[in-house]
């Protein structure tokens, strides 16, 4: 099993409905392929974490490289892993618009959403850390305990 994280520029901004449709289609495809993950959007960029069987994740990433919805795709992390951080999420999406200056009010990740406002390219390895923080919040929510405090 591998985990792969990339960032990219959106070719054109997606509306919330378009983003939700993208996540739904990805969820259906990924569920069949045994892939889990998270897709983040800040209105200008995507950041995505994919995890699952190496062959499936690599094939999906090759497809993503050809997708016209984004450009300047940069691989941040790709490594074998022994467990999933997004177990049960065939594709979860989180979207915030930097033009509004604040996160969607229905986001369960309000503790981290302010980081969606920053250009991810400027975050360097901090972008990978952001994925990890979302995973910790997810795990805390599923355990029914208090939300894990992100390192801000």
Coordinates of N, CA and C in Angstrom, one line a residue:
X1 N 0.9 -1.2 0.0 CA 0.0 0.0 0.0 C 0.9 1.2 0.0
X2 N 0.4 2.3 -0.7 CA 1.2 3.5 -0.7 C 0.3 4.7 -0.4
X3 N 0.9 5.8 0.0 CA 0.2 7.1 0.2 C 0.9 8.1 -0.7
X4 N 0.1 8.8 -1.5 CA 0.6 9.8 -2.4 C -0.1 11.1 -2.1
X5 N 0.6 12.2 -2.1 CA 0.1 13.6 -1.9 C 0.6 14.5 -3.0
X6 N -0.3 15.2 -3.6 CA 0.1 16.2 -4.6 C -0.7 17.5 -4.4
X7 N -0.1 18.6 -5.0 CA -0.8 19.8 -5.1 C -0.9 20.2 -6.6
X8 N -1.9 21.0 -7.0 CA -2.0 21.5 -8.4 C -2.7 22.8 -8.4
X9 N -2.6 23.5 -9.5 CA -3.4 24.7 -9.7 C -4.7 24.4 -10.5
X10 N -5.8 24.9 -10.1 CA -7.0 24.7 -10.8 C -7.0 25.5 -12.1
X11 N -7.4 24.8 -13.2 CA -7.4 25.5 -14.5 C -8.4 26.6 -14.5
X12 N -9.5 26.4 -13.8 CA -10.5 27.4 -13.6 C -11.2 27.1 -12.3
X13 N -11.6 28.1 -11.5 CA -12.2 27.8 -10.2 C -13.5 26.9 -10.3
X14 N -13.6 26.0 -9.4 CA -14.8 25.2 -9.4 C -15.9 25.8 -8.4
X15 N -17.1 25.8 -8.8 CA -18.2 26.1 -7.8 C -18.2 25.1 -6.8
X16 N -18.9 25.4 -5.7 CA -19.1 24.4 -4.6 C -19.8 23.1 -5.2
X17 N -20.8 23.3 -6.0 CA -21.6 22.2 -6.6 C -20.7 21.4 -7.5
X18 N -19.8 22.0 -8.3 CA -18.9 21.3 -9.2 C -17.9 20.5 -8.4
X19 N -17.4 21.1 -7.3 CA -16.4 20.4 -6.4 C -17.1 19.2 -5.7
X20 N -18.3 19.4 -5.3 CA -19.1 18.3 -4.6 C -19.3 17.1 -5.6
X21 N -19.6 17.5 -6.9 CA -19.8 16.5 -7.9 C -18.5 15.7 -8.2
X22 N -17.4 16.5 -8.2 CA -16.1 15.9 -8.5 C -15.8 14.9 -7.3
X23 N -16.0 15.3 -6.1 CA -15.8 14.4 -5.0 C -16.7 13.1 -5.0
X24 N -17.9 13.3 -5.4 CA -18.8 12.2 -5.5 C -18.4 11.2 -6.5
X25 N -18.0 11.7 -7.7 CA -17.5 10.8 -8.8 C -16.2 10.1 -8.3
X26 N -15.3 10.8 -7.7 CA -14.1 10.2 -7.2 C -14.3 9.2 -6.2
X27 N -15.3 9.4 -5.3 CA -15.6 8.5 -4.2 C -16.1 7.2 -4.8
X28 N -17.0 7.3 -5.8 CA -17.5 6.1 -6.5 C -16.4 5.3 -7.1
X29 N -15.5 6.0 -7.9 CA -14.4 5.3 -8.6 C -13.4 4.7 -7.5
X30 N -13.0 5.5 -6.6 CA -12.0 5.1 -5.6 C -12.5 3.9 -4.8
X31 N -13.8 3.9 -4.4 CA -14.4 2.8 -3.6 C -14.2 1.5 -4.4
X32 N -14.4 1.5 -5.7 CA -14.2 0.2 -6.5 C -12.8 -0.2 -6.6
X33 N -11.9 0.8 -6.6 CA -10.4 0.6 -6.7 C -9.7 0.3 -5.4
X34 N -10.4 0.4 -4.3 CA -9.8 0.2 -3.0 C -8.9 1.4 -2.6
X35 N -9.2 2.6 -3.1 CA -8.4 3.8 -2.8 C -9.2 4.6 -1.8
X36 N -8.5 5.2 -0.8 CA -9.1 6.2 0.1 C -8.4 7.5 0.0
X37 N -8.9 8.5 0.6 CA -8.2 9.8 0.5 C -9.0 11.0 0.9
X38 N -8.4 12.2 0.6 CA -8.9 13.5 0.9 C -8.6 14.4 -0.2
X39 N -9.6 15.2 -0.7 CA -9.3 16.2 -1.7 C -9.7 17.6 -1.0
X40 N -8.7 18.5 -1.0 CA -8.9 19.8 -0.5 C -8.9 20.8 -1.7
X41 N -9.7 21.9 -1.6 CA -9.7 23.0 -2.5 C -9.8 24.3 -1.8
X42 N -9.0 25.2 -2.3 CA -9.1 26.6 -1.7 C -9.6 27.6 -2.8
X43 N -10.1 27.1 -3.9 CA -10.7 27.9 -4.9 C -9.6 28.2 -6.0
X44 N -8.4 28.0 -5.7 CA -7.3 28.2 -6.7 C -6.4 27.0 -6.9
X45 N -6.3 26.2 -5.8 CA -5.5 25.0 -5.9 C -6.2 23.8 -5.4
X46 N -5.7 22.6 -5.7 CA -6.1 21.3 -5.2 C -5.0 20.8 -4.4
X47 N -5.3 20.1 -3.3 CA -4.3 19.2 -2.6 C -5.1 17.9 -2.4
X48 N -4.4 16.8 -2.8 CA -5.1 15.5 -2.6 C -4.1 14.5 -2.0
X49 N -4.7 13.7 -1.2 CA -4.0 12.5 -0.6 C -4.7 11.3 -1.1
X50 N -4.0 10.4 -1.7 CA -4.5 9.1 -2.1 C -3.8 8.0 -1.4
X51 N -4.5 7.0 -1.0 CA -3.8 5.8 -0.4 C -4.5 4.5 -0.7
X52 N -3.7 3.5 -0.9 CA -4.3 2.2 -1.3 C -3.3 1.4 -2.0
X53 N -3.8 0.3 -2.7 CA -2.8 -0.5 -3.4 C -2.0 0.3 -4.4
X54 N -0.7 0.0 -4.4 CA 0.3 0.8 -5.2 C -0.1 0.9 -6.6
X55 N -0.5 -0.2 -7.2 CA -0.8 -0.3 -8.6 C -2.1 0.6 -8.9
X56 N -3.1 0.6 -8.1 CA -4.3 1.4 -8.2 C -4.0 2.9 -8.1
X57 N -3.2 3.2 -7.0 CA -2.9 4.6 -6.7 C -2.1 5.2 -7.9
X58 N -1.1 4.5 -8.3 CA -0.2 5.0 -9.4 C -1.0 5.1 -10.7
X59 N -1.9 4.2 -11.0 CA -2.7 4.3 -12.2 C -3.6 5.6 -12.1
X60 N -4.2 5.8 -10.9 CA -5.1 7.0 -10.8 C -4.3 8.2 -10.9
X61 N -3.1 8.3 -10.3 CA -2.2 9.5 -10.4 C -1.9 9.8 -11.9
X62 N -1.6 8.7 -12.6 CA -1.3 8.9 -14.1 C -2.5 9.6 -14.8
X63 N -3.7 9.1 -14.4 CA -4.9 9.7 -15.0 C -5.1 11.2 -14.5
X64 N -4.8 11.4 -13.3 CA -4.9 12.8 -12.7 C -3.9 13.7 -13.5
X65 N -2.7 13.2 -13.8 CA -1.8 14.1 -14.6 C -2.3 14.5 -15.9
X66 N -3.3 13.8 -16.5 CA -3.9 14.2 -17.8 C -5.2 14.9 -17.6
X67 N -5.6 15.2 -16.4 CA -6.9 15.8 -16.2 C -6.8 17.3 -16.5
X68 N -7.7 17.8 -17.3 CA -7.6 19.2 -17.7 C -8.1 20.2 -16.7
X69 N -8.7 19.7 -15.6 CA -9.2 20.6 -14.5 C -8.1 21.2 -13.7
X70 N -6.8 20.7 -13.9 CA -5.7 21.4 -13.1 C -4.5 21.3 -13.9
X71 N -3.5 22.2 -13.5 CA -2.2 22.3 -14.2 C -1.1 22.3 -13.1
X72 N 0.1 22.3 -13.5 CA 1.2 22.4 -12.6 C 1.1 21.5 -11.4
X73 N 0.9 20.2 -11.7 CA 0.8 19.2 -10.7 C 2.1 18.9 -10.1
X74 N 2.2 19.0 -8.8 CA 3.5 18.7 -8.1 C 3.3 17.6 -7.0
X75 N 4.1 16.6 -7.2 CA 4.1 15.5 -6.3 C 4.9 15.9 -5.0
X76 N 4.2 15.8 -3.9 CA 4.8 16.2 -2.6 C 5.3 15.0 -1.8
X77 N 4.6 13.9 -1.9 CA 4.9 12.7 -1.1 C 4.4 11.5 -1.8
X78 N 5.2 10.5 -1.8 CA 4.8 9.1 -2.3 C 5.7 8.1 -1.6
X79 N 5.0 7.3 -0.8 CA 5.8 6.3 0.0 C 4.9 5.1 0.4
X80 N 5.6 4.0 0.5 CA 4.8 2.8 1.0 C 4.4 3.1 2.5
X81 N 3.2 2.7 2.9 CA 2.7 2.9 4.2 C 2.1 1.5 4.7
X82 N 2.0 1.4 6.0 CA 1.5 0.1 6.5 C 0.0 0.3 6.9
X83 N -0.5 1.5 7.0 CA -1.9 1.7 7.4 C -2.4 3.0 6.7
X84 N -3.7 3.1 6.6 CA -4.4 4.2 6.0 C -4.7 5.3 7.1
X85 N -4.5 6.5 6.7 CA -5.0 7.6 7.6 C -6.4 8.0 7.3
X86 N -6.9 7.7 6.1 CA -8.2 8.0 5.7 C -9.1 6.8 5.5
X87 N -8.9 5.8 6.4 CA -9.7 4.6 6.3 C -11.2 4.9 6.2
X88 N -11.9 4.3 5.3 CA -13.3 4.4 5.1 C -13.7 5.7 4.3
X89 N -12.8 6.5 3.9 CA -13.1 7.6 3.1 C -12.6 7.3 1.6
X90 N -13.5 6.9 0.8 CA -13.1 6.6 -0.6 C -12.8 8.0 -1.3
X91 N -13.3 9.1 -0.9 CA -12.9 10.4 -1.2 C -13.7 11.4 -0.4
X92 N -13.1 12.1 0.5 CA -13.7 13.1 1.3 C -13.2 14.5 0.7
X93 N -14.1 15.4 0.6 CA -13.7 16.7 0.1 C -13.9 17.8 1.1
X94 N -13.0 18.8 1.1 CA -13.1 20.0 1.9 C -12.8 21.2 1.0
X95 N -13.7 22.2 1.1 CA -13.6 23.3 0.2 C -13.8 24.6 0.9
X96 N -12.9 25.6 0.6 CA -13.0 26.9 1.2 C -12.7 27.9 0.1
X97 N -13.3 29.0 0.0 CA -13.1 30.0 -1.0 C -12.2 31.1 -0.5
X98 N -11.0 31.3 -1.0 CA -10.1 32.3 -0.5 C -10.7 33.7 -0.8
X99 N -11.6 33.8 -1.8 CA -12.2 35.1 -2.1 C -13.1 35.6 -1.0
X100 N -13.7 34.6 -0.2 CA -14.6 35.0 0.8 C -13.8 35.3 2.1
X101 N -12.6 34.8 2.2 CA -11.8 35.1 3.3 C -12.1 34.3 4.6
X102 N -13.1 33.4 4.4 CA -13.3 32.5 5.6 C -13.8 31.1 5.0
X103 N -13.9 30.2 5.9 CA -14.2 28.8 5.5 C -15.7 28.6 5.4
X104 N -16.1 27.6 4.6 CA -17.5 27.2 4.6 C -18.0 27.0 6.0
X105 N -19.2 27.6 6.3 CA -19.7 27.5 7.7 C -20.1 26.0 8.0
X106 N -20.3 25.2 7.1 CA -20.7 23.8 7.4 C -19.5 22.9 7.6
X107 N -18.3 23.4 7.5 CA -17.2 22.5 7.6 C -17.0 22.0 9.0
X108 N -16.7 20.7 9.1 CA -16.5 20.2 10.4 C -15.0 20.4 10.8
X109 N -14.3 21.0 9.9 CA -12.8 21.2 10.1 C -12.5 22.7 10.4
X110 N -13.3 23.4 11.1 CA -13.1 24.8 11.2 C -11.8 25.1 11.9
X111 N -11.2 24.2 12.7 CA -10.0 24.5 13.3 C -8.8 24.6 12.3
X112 N -9.0 23.9 11.2 CA -7.9 23.9 10.2 C -8.3 24.7 8.9
X113 N -9.5 25.1 8.7 CA -9.9 25.7 7.5 C -9.1 27.0 7.2
X114 N -8.7 27.7 8.2 CA -7.9 29.0 7.9 C -6.7 28.6 7.1
X115 N -6.1 27.4 7.2 CA -4.9 27.0 6.5 C -5.3 26.8 5.0
X116 N -6.5 26.6 4.7 CA -6.9 26.4 3.3 C -6.8 27.7 2.6
X117 N -6.8 28.8 3.3 CA -6.7 30.1 2.6 C -5.3 30.5 2.1
X118 N -4.3 29.8 2.7 CA -2.9 30.1 2.3 C -2.5 29.4 1.0
X119 N -1.7 30.0 0.1 CA -1.2 29.3 -1.1 C -0.4 28.1 -0.7
X120 N -0.8 26.9 -1.1 CA -0.2 25.7 -0.6 C 1.2 25.6 -1.2
X121 N 1.5 26.2 -2.3 CA 2.8 26.1 -2.9 C 3.9 26.7 -2.0
X122 N 3.4 27.7 -1.2 CA 4.3 28.4 -0.3 C 4.5 27.7 1.0
X123 N 3.7 26.6 1.2 CA 3.8 25.9 2.5 C 4.9 24.8 2.5
X124 N 5.4 24.4 1.3 CA 6.4 23.4 1.2 C 5.9 22.1 1.9
X125 N 6.8 21.5 2.8 CA 6.4 20.3 3.5 C 5.3 20.5 4.4
X126 N 5.0 21.8 4.8 CA 3.8 22.1 5.6 C 2.5 21.6 5.0
X127 N 2.5 21.5 3.7 CA 1.3 21.0 3.0 C 1.0 19.5 3.3
X128 N 2.1 18.8 3.4 CA 1.9 17.4 3.8 C 1.4 17.3 5.3
X129 N 1.9 18.2 6.1 CA 1.5 18.2 7.5 C 0.0 18.6 7.6
X130 N -0.5 19.4 6.7 CA -1.9 19.8 6.7 C -2.7 18.5 6.5
X131 N -2.3 17.7 5.6 CA -3.1 16.4 5.3 C -3.1 15.6 6.6
X132 N -2.0 15.5 7.3 CA -1.9 14.7 8.5 C -2.8 15.3 9.6
X133 N -2.9 16.6 9.7 CA -3.7 17.2 10.7 C -5.2 17.0 10.4
X134 N -5.6 17.0 9.1 CA -7.0 16.6 8.8 C -7.3 15.2 9.2
X135 N -6.3 14.3 9.0 CA -6.4 12.9 9.4 C -6.6 12.8 10.9
X136 N -5.9 13.5 11.7 CA -6.0 13.4 13.1 C -7.4 13.9 13.6
X137 N -7.9 15.0 12.9 CA -9.2 15.5 13.3 C -10.3 14.4 12.9
X138 N -10.1 13.8 11.8 CA -11.0 12.7 11.3 C -11.1 11.6 12.4
X139 N -9.9 11.2 12.8 CA -9.8 10.1 13.7 C -10.4 10.4 15.1
X140 N -10.2 11.7 15.5 CA -10.8 12.1 16.8 C -12.3 12.1 16.7
X141 N -12.8 12.6 15.6 CA -14.3 12.7 15.4 C -14.9 11.3 15.4
X142 N -14.2 10.4 14.7 CA -14.8 9.0 14.6 C -14.7 8.3 16.0
X143 N -13.7 8.6 16.8 CA -13.6 8.0 18.1 C -14.6 8.7 19.1
X144 N -15.2 9.8 18.7 CA -16.2 10.4 19.6 C -15.5 11.2 20.7
X145 N -14.3 11.5 20.6 CA -13.6 12.2 21.7 C -13.4 13.7 21.2
X146 N -12.7 14.5 22.1 CA -12.5 15.9 21.7 C -11.6 15.9 20.4
X147 N -11.8 17.0 19.7 CA -11.0 17.2 18.5 C -9.5 17.3 18.8
X148 N -8.7 16.6 18.0 CA -7.3 16.8 18.2 C -6.9 18.2 17.9
X149 N -6.0 18.8 18.7 CA -5.6 20.1 18.5 C -4.5 20.2 17.4
X150 N -4.8 20.9 16.3 CA -3.8 21.0 15.3 C -2.7 21.9 15.7
X151 N -1.5 21.7 15.1 CA -0.4 22.6 15.4 C -0.5 23.7 14.4
X152 N -0.8 24.9 14.9 CA -1.0 26.0 14.0 C 0.2 26.9 13.9

